[in-house]
mmCIF file of C-alpha atoms in Angstrom:
data_model
loop_
_atom_site.group_PDB
_atom_site.id
_atom_site.type_symbol
_atom_site.label_atom_id
_atom_site.label_comp_id
_atom_site.label_asym_id
_atom_site.label_seq_id
_atom_site.Cartn_x
_atom_site.Cartn_y
_atom_site.Cartn_z
ATOM 1 C CA MET A 490 363.566 203.475 158.546
ATOM 2 C CA LEU A 491 364.490 203.803 162.212
ATOM 3 C CA THR A 492 362.879 206.098 164.758
ATOM 4 C CA ILE A 493 365.708 207.160 167.043
ATOM 5 C CA LYS A 494 365.759 208.446 170.602
ATOM 6 C CA VAL A 495 368.394 209.140 173.232
ATOM 7 C CA SER A 496 368.821 206.230 175.617
ATOM 8 C CA PRO A 497 369.102 207.249 179.290
ATOM 9 C CA ASN A 498 370.954 203.966 179.845
ATOM 10 C CA MET A 499 373.667 204.478 177.222
ATOM 11 C CA THR A 500 376.044 206.717 179.150
ATOM 12 C CA SER A 501 379.405 205.158 178.290
ATOM 13 C CA PRO A 502 381.616 206.717 175.588
ATOM 14 C CA PHE A 503 382.152 203.107 174.425
ATOM 15 C CA GLU A 504 378.652 203.305 172.925
ATOM 16 C CA ASP A 505 378.919 206.530 170.913
ATOM 17 C CA LYS A 506 379.137 204.532 167.671
ATOM 18 C CA THR A 507 376.400 202.056 168.574
ATOM 19 C CA VAL A 508 372.709 202.163 167.656
ATOM 20 C CA ARG A 509 370.661 199.739 169.776
ATOM 21 C CA ILE A 510 367.785 198.260 167.793
ATOM 22 C CA PRO A 511 364.906 196.053 169.062
ATOM 23 C CA LYS A 512 364.855 192.527 167.661
ATOM 24 C CA HIS A 513 361.685 192.840 165.578
ATOM 25 C CA ILE A 514 363.082 195.902 163.779
ATOM 26 C CA ARG A 515 366.442 194.181 163.184
ATOM 27 C CA ASP A 516 364.620 191.166 161.785
ATOM 28 C CA THR A 517 362.556 193.340 159.446
ATOM 29 C CA LEU A 518 365.634 195.176 158.142
ATOM 30 C CA LYS A 519 367.750 191.984 158.129
ATOM 31 C CA ILE A 520 370.305 193.524 160.486
ATOM 32 C CA THR A 521 372.238 191.360 162.937
ATOM 33 C CA ASP A 522 374.086 192.352 166.097
ATOM 34 C CA GLY A 523 377.492 193.789 165.158
ATOM 35 C CA ASP A 524 376.577 194.874 161.614
ATOM 36 C CA PHE A 525 377.788 198.285 160.461
ATOM 37 C CA ILE A 526 375.083 200.509 159.000
ATOM 38 C CA ARG A 527 374.859 204.118 157.850
ATOM 39 C CA LEU A 528 372.137 206.381 159.237
ATOM 40 C CA ARG A 529 371.012 209.495 157.402
ATOM 41 C CA ILE A 530 368.750 212.244 158.750
ATOM 42 C CA GLY A 531 367.390 214.360 155.899
ATOM 43 C CA ASN A 532 370.215 215.710 153.746
ATOM 44 C CA ASN A 533 372.848 215.445 156.476
ATOM 45 C CA THR A 534 376.044 213.420 156.011
ATOM 46 C CA PRO A 535 375.359 209.765 156.892
ATOM 47 C CA LEU A 536 376.798 208.507 160.176
ATOM 48 C CA LEU A 537 378.459 205.087 160.225
ATOM 49 C CA MET A 538 377.213 203.098 163.238
ATOM 50 C CA GLN A 539 377.304 199.565 164.534
ATOM 51 C CA ALA A 540 374.068 197.757 165.379
ATOM 52 C CA GLY A 541 373.598 196.452 168.899
ATOM 53 C CA LEU A 542 370.862 194.815 170.923
ATOM 54 C CA ALA A 543 368.267 197.123 172.462
ATOM 55 C CA LEU A 544 368.389 197.371 176.263
ATOM 56 C CA ALA A 545 365.391 195.953 178.094
ATOM 57 C CA ASP A 546 364.873 199.134 180.151
ATOM 58 C CA ASP A 547 364.730 201.271 177.017
ATOM 59 C CA VAL A 548 362.221 198.976 175.307
ATOM 60 C CA VAL A 549 359.979 198.623 178.379
ATOM 61 C CA ASN A 550 360.036 202.260 179.440
ATOM 62 C CA GLY A 551 360.462 203.978 176.076
ATOM 63 C CA GLY A 552 358.658 201.775 173.596
ATOM 64 C CA GLU A 553 359.548 198.924 171.286
ATOM 65 C CA GLU A 554 359.153 201.074 168.155
ATOM 66 C CA TYR A 555 362.327 203.064 168.904
ATOM 67 C CA SER A 556 366.033 202.528 168.350
ATOM 68 C CA TRP A 557 368.509 204.066 170.751
ATOM 69 C CA VAL A 558 371.757 206.038 170.714
ATOM 70 C CA THR A 559 373.823 208.067 173.177
ATOM 71 C CA LYS A 560 373.143 211.751 173.736
ATOM 72 C CA SER A 561 376.468 212.578 172.065
ATOM 73 C CA THR A 562 375.578 210.587 168.951
ATOM 74 C CA TYR A 563 372.060 212.072 168.797
ATOM 75 C CA SER A 564 373.545 215.565 168.697
ATOM 76 C CA LYS A 565 375.629 214.547 165.653
ATOM 77 C CA LEU A 566 372.523 213.372 163.804
ATOM 78 C CA THR A 567 370.590 216.621 164.171
ATOM 79 C CA THR A 568 370.833 220.217 165.303
ATOM 80 C CA THR A 569 367.125 220.394 166.203
ATOM 81 C CA ASN A 570 365.523 219.936 169.614
ATOM 82 C CA LYS A 571 363.281 217.090 168.478
ATOM 83 C CA LYS A 572 362.984 214.232 170.968
ATOM 84 C CA GLU A 573 362.928 211.639 168.212
ATOM 85 C CA LEU A 574 364.289 211.388 164.680
ATOM 86 C CA LYS A 575 363.350 209.455 161.577
ATOM 87 C CA SER A 576 366.481 207.990 160.065
ATOM 88 C CA VAL A 577 366.960 206.167 156.774
ATOM 89 C CA VAL A 578 369.162 203.076 157.016
ATOM 90 C CA GLU A 579 371.342 203.321 153.936
ATOM 91 C CA GLU A 580 372.699 199.776 154.267
ATOM 92 C CA PRO A 581 369.622 197.467 154.439
ATOM 93 C CA LYS A 582 371.885 194.406 154.129
ATOM 94 C CA PRO A 583 375.074 195.557 155.807
ATOM 95 C CA GLU A 584 378.278 193.556 155.846
ATOM 96 C CA PRO A 585 379.269 191.985 159.189
ATOM 97 C CA SER A 586 382.389 193.356 160.834
ATOM 98 C CA ILE A 587 385.684 192.025 159.477
ATOM 99 C CA ASP A 588 387.915 190.024 161.819
ATOM 100 C CA VAL A 589 391.522 190.020 160.575
ATOM 101 C CA THR A 590 394.205 187.505 161.506
ATOM 102 C CA ILE A 591 397.258 188.800 163.332
ATOM 103 C CA GLY A 592 400.917 187.837 163.488
ATOM 104 C CA SER A 593 404.252 189.370 164.454
ATOM 105 C CA ASP A 594 408.019 189.028 164.187
ATOM 106 C CA PRO A 595 409.739 190.771 167.120
ATOM 107 C CA GLU A 596 413.506 191.244 166.943
ATOM 108 C CA PHE A 597 415.910 190.816 169.854
ATOM 109 C CA PHE A 598 419.613 191.046 170.692
ATOM 110 C CA VAL A 599 421.885 188.119 171.537
ATOM 111 C CA ILE A 600 424.279 189.219 174.303
ATOM 112 C CA PRO A 601 427.176 187.288 175.916
ATOM 113 C CA LYS A 602 426.586 187.079 179.658
ATOM 114 C CA LEU A 603 430.197 187.967 180.500
ATOM 115 C CA LEU A 604 430.316 190.927 178.096
ATOM 116 C CA PRO A 605 426.915 192.652 178.434
ATOM 117 C CA SER A 606 427.858 195.598 176.219
ATOM 118 C CA LEU A 607 428.648 193.351 173.242
ATOM 119 C CA ILE A 608 426.207 192.232 170.524
ATOM 120 C CA LEU A 609 426.707 188.784 169.033
ATOM 121 C CA PRO A 610 425.564 188.452 165.398
ATOM 122 C CA ALA A 611 422.481 186.230 165.666
ATOM 123 C CA ASN A 612 423.116 184.633 162.301
ATOM 124 C CA ARG A 613 426.495 183.367 163.561
ATOM 125 C CA VAL A 614 425.421 181.805 166.842
ATOM 126 C CA GLY A 615 423.177 179.076 165.477
ATOM 127 C CA LEU A 616 419.964 180.988 164.749
ATOM 128 C CA GLU A 617 418.975 180.069 161.196
ATOM 129 C CA HIS A 618 417.507 182.800 159.006
ATOM 130 C CA THR A 619 414.399 180.817 158.028
ATOM 131 C CA ASN A 620 413.432 179.249 161.384
ATOM 132 C CA GLN A 621 410.634 180.405 163.691
ATOM 133 C CA ILE A 622 413.376 181.097 166.229
ATOM 134 C CA GLY A 623 415.715 182.640 163.717
ATOM 135 C CA SER A 624 417.781 185.617 162.705
ATOM 136 C CA ASP A 625 417.567 188.726 160.568
ATOM 137 C CA GLY A 626 421.205 189.627 160.061
ATOM 138 C CA ASN A 627 422.734 190.608 163.395
ATOM 139 C CA LEU A 628 419.394 190.442 165.195
ATOM 140 C CA GLY A 629 417.500 187.468 166.505
ATOM 141 C CA GLU A 630 413.885 187.235 165.383
ATOM 142 C CA LEU A 631 410.843 185.316 166.579
ATOM 143 C CA ARG A 632 408.261 184.294 164.004
ATOM 144 C CA PRO A 633 405.221 182.924 165.835
ATOM 145 C CA SER A 634 402.402 181.411 163.815
ATOM 146 C CA PHE A 635 399.510 183.689 162.841
ATOM 147 C CA ALA A 636 396.408 183.594 165.027
ATOM 148 C CA LYS A 637 392.782 184.656 164.810
ATOM 149 C CA THR A 638 392.899 186.127 168.313
ATOM 150 C CA VAL A 639 395.278 188.139 170.468
ATOM 151 C CA ASP A 640 395.374 185.362 173.065
ATOM 152 C CA GLY A 641 396.299 182.889 170.360
ATOM 153 C CA LEU A 642 399.222 185.023 169.177
ATOM 154 C CA ILE A 643 400.431 185.552 172.742
ATOM 155 C CA GLU A 644 400.563 181.798 173.305
ATOM 156 C CA ASN A 645 402.275 181.208 169.960
ATOM 157 C CA THR A 646 404.879 183.792 170.962
ATOM 158 C CA ARG A 647 405.321 182.302 174.427
ATOM 159 C CA LYS A 648 406.059 178.859 172.959
ATOM 160 C CA LEU A 649 409.020 180.342 171.080
ATOM 161 C CA VAL A 650 410.299 182.599 173.864
ATOM 162 C CA ILE A 651 410.612 179.805 176.418
ATOM 163 C CA GLN A 652 412.702 177.777 173.953
ATOM 164 C CA LEU A 653 415.294 180.534 173.501
ATOM 165 C CA PRO A 654 417.712 179.363 176.253
ATOM 166 C CA ASP A 655 417.968 175.979 174.513
ATOM 167 C CA TYR A 656 419.024 177.715 171.303
ATOM 168 C CA LEU A 657 421.427 180.229 172.876
ATOM 169 C CA GLY A 658 423.170 178.055 175.480
ATOM 170 C CA GLU A 659 424.211 179.005 178.999
ATOM 171 C CA ASP A 660 426.727 181.691 177.999
ATOM 172 C CA LYS A 661 424.323 183.909 176.031
ATOM 173 C CA ILE A 662 421.106 185.768 176.817
ATOM 174 C CA ALA A 663 418.337 187.358 174.745
ATOM 175 C CA LYS A 664 417.498 191.006 175.467
ATOM 176 C CA ALA A 665 414.750 193.274 174.131
ATOM 177 C CA TYR A 666 415.748 196.803 173.174
ATOM 178 C CA SER A 667 414.469 199.108 170.470
ATOM 179 C CA CYS A 668 418.042 200.261 169.986
ATOM 180 C CA PHE A 669 421.286 198.986 171.486
ATOM 181 C CA GLY A 670 424.866 199.625 170.447
ATOM 182 C CA GLY A 671 423.668 201.714 167.525
ATOM 183 C CA LEU A 672 421.573 198.841 166.138
ATOM 184 C CA ALA A 673 417.779 199.304 165.843
ATOM 185 C CA ALA A 674 415.220 196.540 166.481
ATOM 186 C CA GLY A 675 411.483 196.498 165.869
ATOM 187 C CA TYR A 676 408.348 194.639 166.904
ATOM 188 C CA HIS A 677 406.590 194.186 163.568
ATOM 189 C CA VAL A 678 402.866 193.425 163.514
ATOM 190 C CA HIS A 679 401.448 191.441 160.577
ATOM 191 C CA LEU A 680 397.784 191.934 159.698
ATOM 192 C CA GLY A 681 395.940 189.538 157.405
ATOM 193 C CA LEU A 682 393.849 191.954 155.369
ATOM 194 C CA PRO A 683 391.134 191.107 152.815
ATOM 195 C CA HIS A 684 392.769 190.364 149.462
ATOM 196 C CA PRO A 685 391.023 193.234 147.552
ATOM 197 C CA MET A 686 392.621 195.690 149.966
ATOM 198 C CA LEU A 687 396.125 194.539 148.972
ATOM 199 C CA GLU A 688 395.711 194.784 145.211
ATOM 200 C CA TYR A 689 397.586 197.386 143.130
ATOM 201 C CA ARG A 690 394.585 199.621 142.476
ATOM 202 C CA GLU A 691 394.042 203.157 143.751
ATOM 203 C CA VAL A 692 391.147 202.279 146.032
ATOM 204 C CA SER A 693 393.119 199.352 147.509
ATOM 205 C CA ARG A 694 396.371 201.253 148.012
ATOM 206 C CA ALA A 695 394.478 204.239 149.404
ATOM 207 C CA SER A 696 392.636 201.976 151.860
ATOM 208 C CA ALA A 697 395.851 200.331 153.032
ATOM 209 C CA HIS A 698 397.648 203.619 153.549
ATOM 210 C CA VAL A 699 394.653 205.065 155.400
ATOM 211 C CA LEU A 700 394.863 202.077 157.751
ATOM 212 C CA VAL A 701 398.570 202.781 158.283
ATOM 213 C CA ARG A 702 397.702 206.385 159.181
ATOM 214 C CA CYS A 703 395.383 205.081 161.892
ATOM 215 C CA LEU A 704 397.992 202.615 163.150
ATOM 216 C CA ASP A 705 400.563 205.413 163.306
ATOM 217 C CA TYR A 706 398.258 207.401 165.577
ATOM 218 C CA PHE A 707 396.849 204.701 167.820
ATOM 219 C CA VAL A 708 399.778 202.253 167.901
ATOM 220 C CA GLY A 709 402.803 204.351 166.935
ATOM 221 C CA VAL A 710 402.168 207.230 169.339
ATOM 222 C CA LEU A 711 401.313 204.969 172.277
ATOM 223 C CA SER A 712 404.395 202.818 171.624
ATOM 224 C CA THR A 713 406.450 206.005 171.851
ATOM 225 C CA VAL A 714 405.095 206.788 175.327
ATOM 226 C CA GLY A 715 406.735 203.707 176.859
ATOM 227 C CA GLU A 716 409.952 203.814 174.844
ATOM 228 C CA VAL A 717 413.047 203.599 177.062
ATOM 229 C CA ASN A 718 415.577 204.457 174.355
ATOM 230 C CA ASN A 719 414.806 207.129 171.775
ATOM 231 C CA GLU A 720 417.650 206.321 169.354
ATOM 232 C CA ARG A 721 415.571 204.161 167.013
ATOM 233 C CA ARG A 722 412.662 206.544 166.534
ATOM 234 C CA THR A 723 414.795 209.717 166.409
ATOM 235 C CA ALA A 724 417.432 208.331 164.026
ATOM 236 C CA LYS A 725 417.803 209.746 160.536
ATOM 237 C CA TYR A 726 416.530 206.620 158.793
ATOM 238 C CA THR A 727 412.985 205.504 158.035
ATOM 239 C CA TYR A 728 413.035 202.218 159.957
ATOM 240 C CA GLY A 729 410.544 202.620 162.792
ATOM 241 C CA SER A 730 409.264 205.999 161.685
ATOM 242 C CA PRO A 731 405.540 206.657 161.087
ATOM 243 C CA GLY A 732 404.315 205.037 157.896
ATOM 244 C CA ASP A 733 406.943 202.285 157.986
ATOM 245 C CA CYS A 734 405.180 199.277 156.475
ATOM 246 C CA ARG A 735 405.456 196.544 153.865
ATOM 247 C CA PHE A 736 402.743 194.898 151.795
ATOM 248 C CA THR A 737 402.651 191.292 150.606
ATOM 249 C CA PHE A 738 399.983 189.413 148.669
ATOM 250 C CA SER A 739 398.221 188.544 151.943
ATOM 251 C CA THR A 740 399.382 190.848 154.754
ATOM 252 C CA LEU A 741 400.307 194.315 155.861
ATOM 253 C CA GLU A 742 403.489 194.404 157.959
ATOM 254 C CA TYR A 743 403.434 197.410 160.293
ATOM 255 C CA ARG A 744 407.001 198.193 161.383
ATOM 256 C CA THR A 745 406.839 201.315 163.559
ATOM 257 C CA PRO A 746 406.691 199.785 167.114
ATOM 258 C CA GLY A 747 410.011 199.205 168.887
ATOM 259 C CA ALA A 748 411.263 195.845 170.161
ATOM 260 C CA TYR A 749 411.178 196.930 173.821
ATOM 261 C CA LEU A 750 407.538 195.775 173.733
ATOM 262 C CA LEU A 751 408.797 192.168 173.773
ATOM 263 C CA ARG A 752 409.843 192.609 177.408
ATOM 264 C CA SER A 753 406.590 191.195 178.790
ATOM 265 C CA PRO A 754 403.377 189.454 177.716
ATOM 266 C CA ALA A 755 401.414 192.482 178.960
ATOM 267 C CA LEU A 756 403.242 194.868 176.624
ATOM 268 C CA SER A 757 402.918 192.460 173.701
ATOM 269 C CA ARG A 758 399.257 191.829 174.443
ATOM 270 C CA GLY A 759 398.596 195.562 174.531
ATOM 271 C CA LEU A 760 400.361 196.043 171.193
ATOM 272 C CA PHE A 761 398.376 193.212 169.584
ATOM 273 C CA SER A 762 395.077 194.329 171.136
ATOM 274 C CA ILE A 763 395.334 197.927 169.943
ATOM 275 C CA SER A 764 396.517 196.819 166.498
ATOM 276 C CA LYS A 765 393.633 194.380 166.088
ATOM 277 C CA LEU A 766 390.979 196.693 167.558
ATOM 278 C CA ILE A 767 391.921 199.499 165.166
ATOM 279 C CA THR A 768 392.458 197.271 162.125
ATOM 280 C CA ASP A 769 389.151 195.389 162.467
ATOM 281 C CA ASP A 770 387.257 198.660 162.887
ATOM 282 C CA VAL A 771 388.982 200.565 160.076
ATOM 283 C CA VAL A 772 388.893 197.692 157.569
ATOM 284 C CA THR A 773 385.211 197.040 158.186
ATOM 285 C CA LYS A 774 384.344 200.692 157.603
ATOM 286 C CA LEU A 775 386.510 200.872 154.497
ATOM 287 C CA SER A 776 384.815 197.771 153.114
ATOM 288 C CA ILE A 777 381.430 199.419 153.546
ATOM 289 C CA ILE A 778 382.191 202.853 152.145
ATOM 290 C CA THR A 779 384.063 201.448 149.115
ATOM 291 C CA GLY A 780 381.461 198.763 148.405
ATOM 292 C CA GLY A 781 384.037 196.034 148.849
ATOM 293 C CA TRP A 782 386.902 198.035 147.297
ATOM 294 C CA LYS A 783 385.146 198.774 144.023
ATOM 295 C CA PRO A 784 386.793 201.415 141.792
ATOM 296 C CA MET A 785 386.052 204.975 142.871
ATOM 297 C CA THR A 786 387.259 208.359 141.636
ATOM 298 C CA ASN A 787 389.611 210.352 143.878
ATOM 299 C CA ALA A 788 389.808 207.384 146.261
ATOM 300 C CA THR A 789 392.875 208.660 148.109
ATOM 301 C CA LYS A 790 391.350 212.068 148.872
ATOM 302 C CA LYS A 791 387.912 210.709 149.778
ATOM 303 C CA LEU A 792 389.147 207.932 152.064
ATOM 304 C CA ASN A 793 391.619 210.182 153.859
ATOM 305 C CA MET A 794 388.878 212.742 154.484
ATOM 306 C CA PHE A 795 386.469 210.105 155.777
ATOM 307 C CA ILE A 796 388.947 208.385 158.100
ATOM 308 C CA SER A 797 390.417 211.660 159.388
ATOM 309 C CA LYS A 798 386.941 212.802 160.395
ATOM 310 C CA ASP A 799 385.669 209.484 161.729
ATOM 311 C CA TYR A 800 388.700 208.930 163.982
ATOM 312 C CA SER A 801 389.530 212.602 164.621
ATOM 313 C CA LEU A 802 393.056 212.010 163.341
ATOM 314 C CA PRO A 803 395.600 214.822 163.753
ATOM 315 C CA LYS A 804 397.522 215.920 160.691
ATOM 316 C CA ILE A 805 400.255 213.549 159.550
ATOM 317 C CA GLU A 806 402.933 216.081 160.477
ATOM 318 C CA LYS A 807 401.714 216.244 164.081
ATOM 319 C CA VAL A 808 401.694 212.463 164.454
ATOM 320 C CA THR A 809 405.190 212.254 162.987
ATOM 321 C CA ASP A 810 406.476 214.900 165.405
ATOM 322 C CA MET A 811 405.026 213.007 168.380
ATOM 323 C CA VAL A 812 406.761 209.786 167.347
ATOM 324 C CA VAL A 813 410.194 211.078 166.304
ATOM 325 C CA SER A 814 410.636 213.870 168.862
ATOM 326 C CA VAL A 815 413.311 213.342 171.545
ATOM 327 C CA ASN A 816 410.848 214.785 174.064
ATOM 328 C CA LYS A 817 407.900 212.419 174.670
ATOM 329 C CA ASN A 818 405.648 215.001 176.348
ATOM 330 C CA ALA A 819 403.430 215.507 173.304
ATOM 331 C CA ALA A 820 402.894 211.755 172.928
ATOM 332 C CA ILE A 821 402.181 211.376 176.643
ATOM 333 C CA LYS A 822 399.623 214.193 176.523
ATOM 334 C CA GLU A 823 397.962 212.690 173.442
ATOM 335 C CA SER A 824 397.662 209.249 175.081
ATOM 336 C CA ASP A 825 394.567 210.276 177.064
ATOM 337 C CA ILE A 826 392.851 211.468 173.883
ATOM 338 C CA ILE A 827 393.800 208.246 172.084
ATOM 339 C CA LEU A 828 392.405 206.112 174.900
ATOM 340 C CA LYS A 829 389.070 207.965 174.818
ATOM 341 C CA GLN A 830 388.934 207.436 171.065
ATOM 342 C CA MET A 831 389.474 203.696 171.486
ATOM 343 C CA GLN A 832 386.849 203.540 174.209
ATOM 344 C CA SER A 833 384.253 204.772 171.720
ATOM 345 C CA LEU A 834 384.875 201.843 169.365
ATOM 346 C CA ARG A 835 382.337 199.042 169.398
ATOM 347 C CA ASN A 836 384.763 196.195 170.212
ATOM 348 C CA TYR A 837 386.793 198.033 172.842
ATOM 349 C CA GLY A 838 385.240 195.920 175.599
ATOM 350 C CA ILE A 839 386.880 192.795 174.158
ATOM 351 C CA TYR A 840 390.332 194.323 174.600
ATOM 352 C CA GLN A 841 389.670 196.699 177.493
ATOM 353 C CA GLN A 842 391.596 194.810 180.169
ATOM 354 C CA ALA A 843 394.681 194.306 177.989
ATOM 355 C CA ILE A 844 394.714 197.907 176.760
ATOM 356 C CA GLU A 845 394.231 199.431 180.209
ATOM 357 C CA LYS A 846 397.066 197.311 181.631
ATOM 358 C CA PHE A 847 399.268 198.356 178.709
ATOM 359 C CA MET A 848 398.422 202.030 179.297
ATOM 360 C CA THR A 849 399.240 201.722 182.999
ATOM 361 C CA ILE A 850 402.665 200.255 182.251
ATOM 362 C CA ILE A 851 403.716 202.752 179.584
ATOM 363 C CA THR A 852 402.438 205.858 181.403
ATOM 364 C CA SER A 853 403.819 204.889 184.828
ATOM 365 C CA GLY A 854 407.315 204.205 183.516
ATOM 366 C CA THR A 855 407.350 200.703 185.002
ATOM 367 C CA ILE A 856 408.834 199.086 181.903
ATOM 368 C CA PRO A 857 410.257 195.606 182.663
ATOM 369 C CA PRO A 858 413.987 194.924 182.238
ATOM 370 C CA PRO A 859 415.338 193.826 178.836
ATOM 371 C CA GLU A 860 415.905 190.204 179.909
ATOM 372 C CA PHE A 861 412.479 188.998 178.781
ATOM 373 C CA VAL A 862 412.561 185.172 178.778
ATOM 374 C CA ASP A 863 411.854 184.671 182.492
ATOM 375 C CA THR A 864 409.109 187.312 182.404
ATOM 376 C CA TRP A 865 407.316 185.342 179.684
ATOM 377 C CA LYS A 866 407.752 182.107 181.645
ATOM 378 C CA GLU A 867 406.377 183.568 184.856
ATOM 379 C CA THR A 868 403.492 185.794 183.754
ATOM 380 C CA LYS A 869 400.471 185.568 181.465
#
C-alpha cells in the first residue's frame, strides 16, 4: 500500500509516469529504482508507473510516509479533491525494465564520380553479399555488429563507414538516399526482443505487432518529417510503408525508415535513440501485463487497447496517411505531440540530447548532403 501525494517538485512532463517512493517503503515492498508497478485506487483501472527515488525536499517537507507523483498523474488516479490517496501496489515484486539490444543494416547507393546520375550495381563492384560491408542486390549495405547501447551501435557503424572508400576505390562514391533513380533504400533497425515475444503464439504475435504500431508512430512519422525524397514512402509497394517488418528467431527488423538517415551520425543516433527508447518501454510494459507472455484470451484486442491508451496512439489509418502522404504537413504538425509523448517516458533523459538534436535537424530542413562518408569521419 502506498499513500500518494502530489509533489510540488515534480513539474516536468518527463515524470508523469514516475512514482517517487522513499527508500524504507521501497525496501518493505521489495521495489527497486526503475521497476514498473501498477497502482490501483479503489475500483479504478490500474495505472502502470515506474518507481523512482523520492526527492529529499518532498520527504523533508511532506513526510517520509508518502510517495509522490506529478499533478497530472494524480488527476488520473482519482476524480476526488482528496490531498492524499491510498493506492494498492498490484505488482509487489515487479520485473525490472527490459533493455533490448539494437542493430541496423542501412542501405546505400554506389555512384560513379564522373556519372553522378548512374547507379552501379553494388553486387558487381566488389561488395560481397555476406560481408559487413556488403550488398543487397543493386544496393550497398552496412551490417554493423549489434550493441547494447546506442553509442555502441554508432561506433560499430562508424568503423564500417570509414572503410567504404577502400572498398569502392577512387572512381566511386557512396551516397545515402531513400530513393534514387527509381530504386528505394531503407535504414532497417534490428531489435533483440525477448524470445517469448517472438514465438508463434497469439500473445507473442500480438505483442510484436503492437510494438510495430508504436514504432510506426514514434519512428516512422518522425522519419517522414526529414525525408528529402518522397518516392520511397509514397510508392505503390509495401517496402518502407508503416508496418513493414520482419521477424526472426531472435530479432524484429523494422524496415520503415528511409536510408537518408545514414547521412550523419546525428540522424542515425536519433533513429537509434527513439527506436530503443520506445522499444524498451513498450516491451517492459508488455512483459508485465502479459505475465511474461503467458497465454491470454483475446490477446490482440486487449493489447492493442492497452497500448493505444497508454501511448495515446492515433488510429492506424491516420499514422499511415502521415507517412505515405506526398504532403508532410500532417507529420510535421504531429512531431510536437510525439516529442511531448517521448518526454513523459521514464528513460527519456538518457536519450534527450540525441533526440532533441535529431528533431532540430529534421524540422529545420538542414539535412546533410548524400555524400555521408566524410560526415561520419568528421563528426560524432
